XYZ file of C-alpha atoms in Angstrom:
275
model
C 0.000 0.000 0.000
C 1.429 3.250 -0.929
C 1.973 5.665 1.974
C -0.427 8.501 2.013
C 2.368 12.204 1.939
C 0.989 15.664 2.529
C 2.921 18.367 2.261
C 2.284 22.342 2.571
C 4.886 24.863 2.202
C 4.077 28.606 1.836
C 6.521 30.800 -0.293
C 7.575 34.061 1.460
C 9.295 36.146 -1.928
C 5.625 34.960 -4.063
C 3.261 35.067 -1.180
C 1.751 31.692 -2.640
C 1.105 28.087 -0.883
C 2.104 25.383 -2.331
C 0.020 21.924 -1.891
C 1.293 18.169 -2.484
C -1.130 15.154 -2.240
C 0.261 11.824 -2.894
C -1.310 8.338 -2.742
C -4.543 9.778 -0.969
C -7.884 8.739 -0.319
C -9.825 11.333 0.735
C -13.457 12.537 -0.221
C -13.101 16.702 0.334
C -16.649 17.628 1.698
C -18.537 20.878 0.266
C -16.485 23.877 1.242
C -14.854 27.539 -0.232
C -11.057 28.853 0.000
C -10.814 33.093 0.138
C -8.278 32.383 -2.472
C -7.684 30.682 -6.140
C -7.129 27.469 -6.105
C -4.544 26.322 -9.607
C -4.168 22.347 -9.219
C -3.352 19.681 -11.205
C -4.372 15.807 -11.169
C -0.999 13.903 -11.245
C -2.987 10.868 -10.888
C -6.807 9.534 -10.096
C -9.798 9.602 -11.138
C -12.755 12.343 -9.190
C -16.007 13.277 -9.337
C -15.255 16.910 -9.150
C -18.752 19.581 -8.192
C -18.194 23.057 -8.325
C -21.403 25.660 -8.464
C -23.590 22.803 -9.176
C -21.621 21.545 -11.732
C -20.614 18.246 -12.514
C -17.100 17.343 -13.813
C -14.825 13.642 -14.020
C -11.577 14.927 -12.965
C -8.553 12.530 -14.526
C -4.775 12.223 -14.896
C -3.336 15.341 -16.061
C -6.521 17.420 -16.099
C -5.904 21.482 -14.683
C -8.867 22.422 -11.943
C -9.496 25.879 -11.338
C -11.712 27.583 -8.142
C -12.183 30.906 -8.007
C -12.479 31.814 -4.025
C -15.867 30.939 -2.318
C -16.646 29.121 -5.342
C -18.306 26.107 -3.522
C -16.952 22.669 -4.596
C -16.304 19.197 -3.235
C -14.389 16.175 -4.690
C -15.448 12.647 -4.566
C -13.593 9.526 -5.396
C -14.289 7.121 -8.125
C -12.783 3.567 -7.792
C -9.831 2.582 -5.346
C -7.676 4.891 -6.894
C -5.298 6.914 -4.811
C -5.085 10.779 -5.415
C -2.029 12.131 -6.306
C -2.659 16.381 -7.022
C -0.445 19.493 -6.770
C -1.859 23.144 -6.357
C -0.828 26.663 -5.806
C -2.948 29.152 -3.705
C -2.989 32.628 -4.397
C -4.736 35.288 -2.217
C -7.332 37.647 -3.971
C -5.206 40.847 -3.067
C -1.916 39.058 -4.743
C -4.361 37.828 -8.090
C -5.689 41.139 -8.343
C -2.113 42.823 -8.446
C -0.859 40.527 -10.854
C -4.061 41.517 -13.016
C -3.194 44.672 -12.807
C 0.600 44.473 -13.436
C 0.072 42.145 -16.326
C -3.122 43.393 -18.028
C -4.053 46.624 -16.205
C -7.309 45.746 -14.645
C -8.486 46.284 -10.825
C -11.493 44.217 -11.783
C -11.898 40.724 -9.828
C -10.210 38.139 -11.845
C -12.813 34.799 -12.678
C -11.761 31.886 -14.241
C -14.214 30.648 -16.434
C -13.845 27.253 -16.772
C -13.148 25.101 -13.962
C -11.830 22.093 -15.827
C -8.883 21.819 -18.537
C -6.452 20.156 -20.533
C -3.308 22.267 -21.575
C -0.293 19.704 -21.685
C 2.303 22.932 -21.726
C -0.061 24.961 -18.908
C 0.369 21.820 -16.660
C 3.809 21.110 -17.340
C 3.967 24.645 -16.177
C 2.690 24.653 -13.065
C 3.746 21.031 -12.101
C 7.233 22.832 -12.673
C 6.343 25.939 -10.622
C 4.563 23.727 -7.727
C 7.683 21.657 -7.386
C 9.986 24.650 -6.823
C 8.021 26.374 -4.157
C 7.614 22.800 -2.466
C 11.407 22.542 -3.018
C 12.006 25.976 -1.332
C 13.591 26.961 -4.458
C 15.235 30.483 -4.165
C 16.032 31.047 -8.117
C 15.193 33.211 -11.041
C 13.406 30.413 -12.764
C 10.809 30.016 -10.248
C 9.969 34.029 -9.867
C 9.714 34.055 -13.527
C 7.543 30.927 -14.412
C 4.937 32.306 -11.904
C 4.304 35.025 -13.953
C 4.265 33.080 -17.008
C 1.754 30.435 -15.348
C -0.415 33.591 -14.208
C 0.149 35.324 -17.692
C -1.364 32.196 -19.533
C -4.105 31.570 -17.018
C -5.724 34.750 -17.360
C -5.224 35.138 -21.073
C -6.851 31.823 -21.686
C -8.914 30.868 -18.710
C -10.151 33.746 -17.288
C -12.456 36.915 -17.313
C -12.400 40.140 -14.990
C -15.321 40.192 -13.446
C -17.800 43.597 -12.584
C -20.812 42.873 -10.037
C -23.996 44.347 -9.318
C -23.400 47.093 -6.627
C -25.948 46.514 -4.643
C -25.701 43.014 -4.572
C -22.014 43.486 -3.548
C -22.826 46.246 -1.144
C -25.176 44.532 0.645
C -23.154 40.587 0.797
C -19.810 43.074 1.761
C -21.565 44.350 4.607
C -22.360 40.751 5.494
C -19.564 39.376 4.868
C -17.824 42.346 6.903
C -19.999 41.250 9.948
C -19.236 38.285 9.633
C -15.442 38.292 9.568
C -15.135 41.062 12.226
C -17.852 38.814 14.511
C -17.001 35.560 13.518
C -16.296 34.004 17.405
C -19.462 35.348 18.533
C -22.726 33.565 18.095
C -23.813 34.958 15.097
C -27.877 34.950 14.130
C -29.502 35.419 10.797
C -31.713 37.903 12.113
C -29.238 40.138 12.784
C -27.521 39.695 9.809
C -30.790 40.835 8.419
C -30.445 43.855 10.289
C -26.578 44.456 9.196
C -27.706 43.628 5.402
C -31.439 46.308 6.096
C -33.081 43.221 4.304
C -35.333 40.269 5.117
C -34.062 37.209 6.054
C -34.765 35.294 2.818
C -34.209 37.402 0.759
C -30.637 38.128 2.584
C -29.983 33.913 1.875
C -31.321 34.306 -1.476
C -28.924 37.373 -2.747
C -25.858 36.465 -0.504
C -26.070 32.755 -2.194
C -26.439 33.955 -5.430
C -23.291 36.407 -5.234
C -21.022 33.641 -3.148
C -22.112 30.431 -4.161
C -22.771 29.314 -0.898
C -25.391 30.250 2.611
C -24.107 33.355 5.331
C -23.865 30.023 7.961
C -21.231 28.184 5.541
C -19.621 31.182 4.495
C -19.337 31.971 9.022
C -18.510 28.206 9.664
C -15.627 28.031 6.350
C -14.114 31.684 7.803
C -13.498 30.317 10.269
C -11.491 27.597 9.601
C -9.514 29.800 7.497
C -8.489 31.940 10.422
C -7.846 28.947 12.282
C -5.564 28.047 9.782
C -3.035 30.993 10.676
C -3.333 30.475 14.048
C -2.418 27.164 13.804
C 1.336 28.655 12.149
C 2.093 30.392 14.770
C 2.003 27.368 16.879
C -1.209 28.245 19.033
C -2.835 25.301 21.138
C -5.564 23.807 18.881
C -7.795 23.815 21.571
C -7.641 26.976 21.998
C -7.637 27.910 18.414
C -11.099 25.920 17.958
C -12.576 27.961 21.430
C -10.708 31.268 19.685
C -12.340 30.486 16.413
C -16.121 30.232 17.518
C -16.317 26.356 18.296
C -17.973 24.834 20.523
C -16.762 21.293 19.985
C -13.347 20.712 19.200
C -14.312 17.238 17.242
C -16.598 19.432 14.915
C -13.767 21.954 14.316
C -10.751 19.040 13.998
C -13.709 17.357 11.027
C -14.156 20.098 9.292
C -10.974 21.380 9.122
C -9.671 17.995 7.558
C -12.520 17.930 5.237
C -11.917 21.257 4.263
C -8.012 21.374 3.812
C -7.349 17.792 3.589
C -5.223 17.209 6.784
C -5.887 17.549 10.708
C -5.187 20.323 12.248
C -2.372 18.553 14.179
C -0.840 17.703 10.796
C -1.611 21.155 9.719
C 0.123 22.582 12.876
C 2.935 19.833 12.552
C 4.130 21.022 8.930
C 4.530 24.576 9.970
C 6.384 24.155 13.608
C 8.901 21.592 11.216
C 9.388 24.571 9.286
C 10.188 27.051 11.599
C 12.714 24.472 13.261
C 14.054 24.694 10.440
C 14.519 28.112 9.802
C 16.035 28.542 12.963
């Protein structure tokens, strides 16, 4: 049996994180990332659902989520999963848009399935340097290549309806600055100055996803930097607006893919390191 290996390494000079699944057998539950998600299937075979739509993810296919895009992956067969990815925050996509194409507008990607053999020798390349802790000229440059292409090809700069984005900012605002407090729909109502409905109905529609998953998936994402800077995880799950540690240490794994612990483990290994 091949041993399952999960690595995570985040590069300081790009501001990216690099991912490395091998020989895993996971099913990733529904969930969002506040960031793009650029991975590649190295080897497997997935049922892949993003936005309510279906897609069989194979060898050497290119998946791309845009952040809160809502998505899960399922496995078909016995199959181990071996995938690569690169994560890249919204503020460090949107000032590569703008370097490389001059647009502030949200970058999209409009397809969240392909197959581009030089595109995914590309990034298999670029994954493997950051995971590497590569320091050179190559790696600084094929980033912008990878981003270059992806945007050219793949993807659209988005403009949304004000006050649709207005009103889901000022939720989403709430939300984030309130997000260890027990947070109620009705007064997210109140924050949004609309009814309750219709604030699921127009927060959904703009972010893929309910104002509960969007609170619950926050935060695990702020648990996730606690968790680097080597923070009890019991007290990151209390910290974080859990009230059960098992429900936090569940969802985090079927959200990122590893424990907490593991999570927690990768990063302390680094700074040892580093030391």
């Amino acid at each position: 049996m091949i041993k399952e290996e999960r690595k995570i390494v985040y590069d300081e000079e790009l501001q990216i994180e690099a991912v490395s699944f091998n020989g895993v057998h996971q099913q990733f539950a529904k969930h969002f990332h506040d960031y793009y998600v650029i991975g590649i299937m190295k080897k497997g075979n997935r049922k892949f659902i993003c936005n309510s739509k279906n897609y069989n993810i194979q060898t050497n296919n290119i998946i791309l989520i845009n952040p809160n895009d809502y998505h899960e992956c399922i496995d078909i067969g016995q199959n181990s999963l071996d995938y690569e990815a690169i994560h890249i925050s919204k503020e460090i996509m949107t000032n590569l848009a703008n370097e490389i194409f001059k647009s502030k507008d949200m970058v999209i990607f409009n397809k969240n399935v392909i197959s581009d053999d030089t595109l995914l020798k590309e990034i298999e390349i670029l994954t493997n340097l950051v995971i590497s802790n590569d320091k050179t000229l190559e790696k600084e440059e094929l980033f912008y290549i990878v981003i270059k292409d992806l945007l050219e090809n793949y993807a659209a700069f988005k403009t949304t309806d004000e006050n649709i984005m207005l009103k889901t900012k000022e939720v989403c605002d709430y939300i984030e600055n309130n997000y260890t407090d027990n947070i109620t729909l009705d007064k997210l109502a109140k924050v949004g100055a609309i009814s309750k409905y219709h604030l699921i109905r127009l927060f959904t529609k703009e972010k893929g996803i309910t104002p509960y998953k969007y609170l619950e998936l926050y935060r695990i994402n702020q648990a996730k930097n606690q968790l680097q800077e080597n923070n009890s995880i019991l007290d990151i799950s209390i910290q974080c607006g859990f009230s059960d540690q098992s429900h936090f240490t569940n969802l985090f794994k079927e959200t990122i893919g590893i424990t907490p612990k593991q999570y927690k483990k990768i990063f302390e290994e680094r700074n040892s390191n580093n030391e």
